[in-house]
Amino acid sequence: MSPAGDDFASRVVAVVETIPPGRVMTYGSVAAAIGSRSSRGVGQVMAWAGSDLPWWRVVRASGLPPERHEQRALEHYRVEGTPLRQGRTGVLRVDLERAAWSP
DNA sequence: TGGGTGACTAAGT
DNA sequence: CACTTAGCCACCC
């Protein structure tokens, strides 16, 4: 049994909690922040503990929120004033150039 | 120990 | 910029 706060999941949660409103991190950046390259691992933690976290502040490298959750995320972006950009197909995504954040 | 899964990413078309 | 394909890595049988 590993010490609490020392496992992969706990590290991911700790990083996500530091993201301020209006800013975002990509799955890959969160992984890098804890010395890992497992963006998918971060996704698995979010699926397990996302409901207790500002999950909308963690997006894909393309600036898109997790699949099936785009609508819910968009409402938070509107409230927090997160910088957005519109893609060629009309899809709204986070402007990583302006919203990217690192702990 | 081995194989499948997924809230991903980078590179090519 | 959008779509496809192969690669990665933590987690769970």
Tab-separated table of C-alpha atoms (C1' of nucleotides) in Angstrom:
chain	number	residue	atom	x	y	z
A	1	MET	CA	0.000	0.000	0.000
A	2	SER	CA	1.664	3.223	-1.177
A	3	PRO	CA	1.604	6.350	0.966
A	4	ALA	CA	-1.417	8.552	0.288
A	5	GLY	CA	-0.719	11.300	-2.262
A	6	ASP	CA	2.156	9.388	-3.789
A	7	ASP	CA	0.388	7.375	-6.465
A	8	PHE	CA	-0.280	8.446	-10.052
A	9	ALA	CA	-3.958	9.295	-9.474
A	10	SER	CA	-3.267	11.493	-6.439
A	11	ARG	CA	-0.578	13.424	-8.309
A	12	VAL	CA	-2.926	14.051	-11.221
A	13	VAL	CA	-5.638	15.334	-8.875
A	14	ALA	CA	-3.150	17.620	-7.095
A	15	VAL	CA	-2.096	19.241	-10.391
A	16	VAL	CA	-5.635	19.694	-11.738
A	17	GLU	CA	-6.660	21.461	-8.524
A	18	THR	CA	-4.025	24.138	-9.129
A	19	ILE	CA	-5.462	25.229	-12.498
A	20	PRO	CA	-7.061	28.680	-12.020
A	21	PRO	CA	-10.444	29.648	-13.522
A	22	GLY	CA	-10.221	30.790	-17.133
A	23	ARG	CA	-7.078	28.744	-17.738
A	24	VAL	CA	-6.547	25.162	-18.978
A	25	MET	CA	-3.949	22.393	-19.251
A	26	THR	CA	-3.801	19.580	-21.804
A	27	TYR	CA	-3.802	15.922	-20.722
A	28	GLY	CA	-0.210	15.691	-21.907
A	29	SER	CA	0.845	18.763	-19.895
A	30	VAL	CA	-0.710	17.375	-16.721
A	31	ALA	CA	1.189	14.118	-17.258
A	32	ALA	CA	4.424	16.038	-17.889
A	33	ALA	CA	3.893	18.073	-14.723
A	34	ILE	CA	4.117	14.877	-12.666
A	35	GLY	CA	7.031	13.451	-14.661
A	36	SER	CA	4.986	11.085	-16.829
A	37	ARG	CA	4.114	10.828	-20.535
A	38	SER	CA	0.807	9.062	-19.978
A	39	SER	CA	-1.851	11.452	-21.254
A	40	ARG	CA	-4.215	8.486	-21.410
A	41	GLY	CA	-3.444	7.687	-17.804
A	42	VAL	CA	-4.562	11.213	-16.901
A	43	GLY	CA	-7.779	10.590	-18.816
A	44	GLN	CA	-8.461	7.468	-16.809
A	45	VAL	CA	-8.029	9.338	-13.531
A	46	MET	CA	-10.387	12.084	-14.736
A	47	ALA	CA	-13.000	9.458	-15.637
A	48	TRP	CA	-12.723	8.084	-12.112
A	49	ALA	CA	-12.476	11.327	-10.074
A	50	GLY	CA	-13.499	13.998	-12.586
A	51	SER	CA	-16.853	14.718	-10.939
A	52	ASP	CA	-15.031	16.153	-7.891
A	53	LEU	CA	-12.658	18.309	-9.956
A	54	PRO	CA	-12.667	21.237	-12.422
A	55	TRP	CA	-12.439	18.642	-15.220
A	56	TRP	CA	-13.354	21.208	-17.914
A	57	ARG	CA	-9.969	22.881	-17.312
A	58	VAL	CA	-8.245	19.791	-18.739
A	59	VAL	CA	-8.541	19.584	-22.531
A	60	ARG	CA	-7.034	17.655	-25.452
A	61	ALA	CA	-3.977	18.946	-27.354
A	62	SER	CA	-6.420	20.323	-29.973
A	63	GLY	CA	-8.202	22.502	-27.406
A	64	LEU	CA	-11.299	20.313	-27.442
A	65	PRO	CA	-12.919	19.083	-24.192
A	66	PRO	CA	-13.306	15.298	-23.646
A	67	GLU	CA	-15.683	13.576	-26.077
A	68	ARG	CA	-19.359	13.530	-24.974
A	69	HIS	CA	-18.727	16.439	-22.532
A	70	GLU	CA	-18.227	19.403	-24.861
A	71	GLN	CA	-21.590	21.029	-24.065
A	72	ARG	CA	-21.132	20.891	-20.278
A	73	ALA	CA	-17.593	22.305	-20.605
A	74	LEU	CA	-18.710	25.178	-22.846
A	75	GLU	CA	-21.038	26.530	-20.161
A	76	HIS	CA	-18.154	26.697	-17.686
A	77	TYR	CA	-15.926	28.468	-20.226
A	78	ARG	CA	-18.602	31.103	-20.739
A	79	VAL	CA	-18.809	31.743	-16.983
A	80	GLU	CA	-15.039	31.750	-16.389
A	81	GLY	CA	-14.242	33.796	-19.484
A	82	THR	CA	-11.926	31.164	-20.939
A	83	PRO	CA	-10.478	32.334	-24.315
A	84	LEU	CA	-12.192	30.433	-27.140
A	85	ARG	CA	-11.671	30.138	-30.905
A	86	GLN	CA	-13.959	28.885	-33.632
A	87	GLY	CA	-12.737	26.137	-35.950
A	88	ARG	CA	-13.402	25.889	-39.698
A	89	THR	CA	-16.385	23.551	-39.147
A	90	GLY	CA	-17.947	25.896	-36.598
A	91	VAL	CA	-16.722	23.881	-33.604
A	92	LEU	CA	-15.793	26.004	-30.589
A	93	ARG	CA	-12.511	25.133	-28.873
A	94	VAL	CA	-10.233	26.599	-26.203
A	95	ASP	CA	-7.559	29.003	-27.481
A	96	LEU	CA	-4.487	27.262	-26.066
A	97	GLU	CA	-2.216	30.137	-27.088
A	98	ARG	CA	-3.943	32.360	-24.543
A	99	ALA	CA	-5.392	29.908	-21.994
A	100	ALA	CA	-2.532	27.423	-21.536
A	101	TRP	CA	-1.325	27.275	-17.922
A	102	SER	CA	1.439	25.436	-16.088
A	103	PRO	CA	1.844	24.926	-12.315
B	1	DT	C1'	2.577	-12.918	-16.958
B	2	DG	C1'	-0.243	-11.444	-20.851
B	3	DG	C1'	-3.766	-8.949	-23.285
B	4	DG	C1'	-7.495	-5.533	-23.725
B	5	DT	C1'	-9.189	-0.736	-22.765
B	6	DG	C1'	-9.359	4.321	-23.007
B	7	DA	C1'	-12.113	11.855	-20.622
B	8	DC	C1'	-4.741	10.913	-25.427
B	9	DT	C1'	-0.898	12.605	-28.950
B	10	DA	C1'	2.000	13.256	-32.927
B	11	DA	C1'	2.712	12.669	-37.651
B	12	DG	C1'	1.088	11.874	-42.247
B	13	DT	C1'	-2.615	12.705	-45.919
C	1	DC	C1'	-7.796	22.781	-40.558
C	2	DA	C1'	-10.072	18.015	-40.599
C	3	DC	C1'	-9.560	12.934	-40.837
C	4	DT	C1'	-6.755	8.590	-40.261
C	5	DT	C1'	-3.123	5.568	-38.204
C	6	DA	C1'	0.300	4.007	-35.198
C	7	DG	C1'	2.354	4.692	-30.700
C	8	DC	C1'	2.098	5.221	-25.553
C	9	DC	C1'	1.140	4.279	-20.784
C	10	DA	C1'	-1.527	3.349	-16.387
C	11	DC	C1'	-5.154	0.197	-14.972
C	12	DC	C1'	-8.057	-3.921	-14.753
C	13	DC	C1'	-9.129	-8.544	-15.462
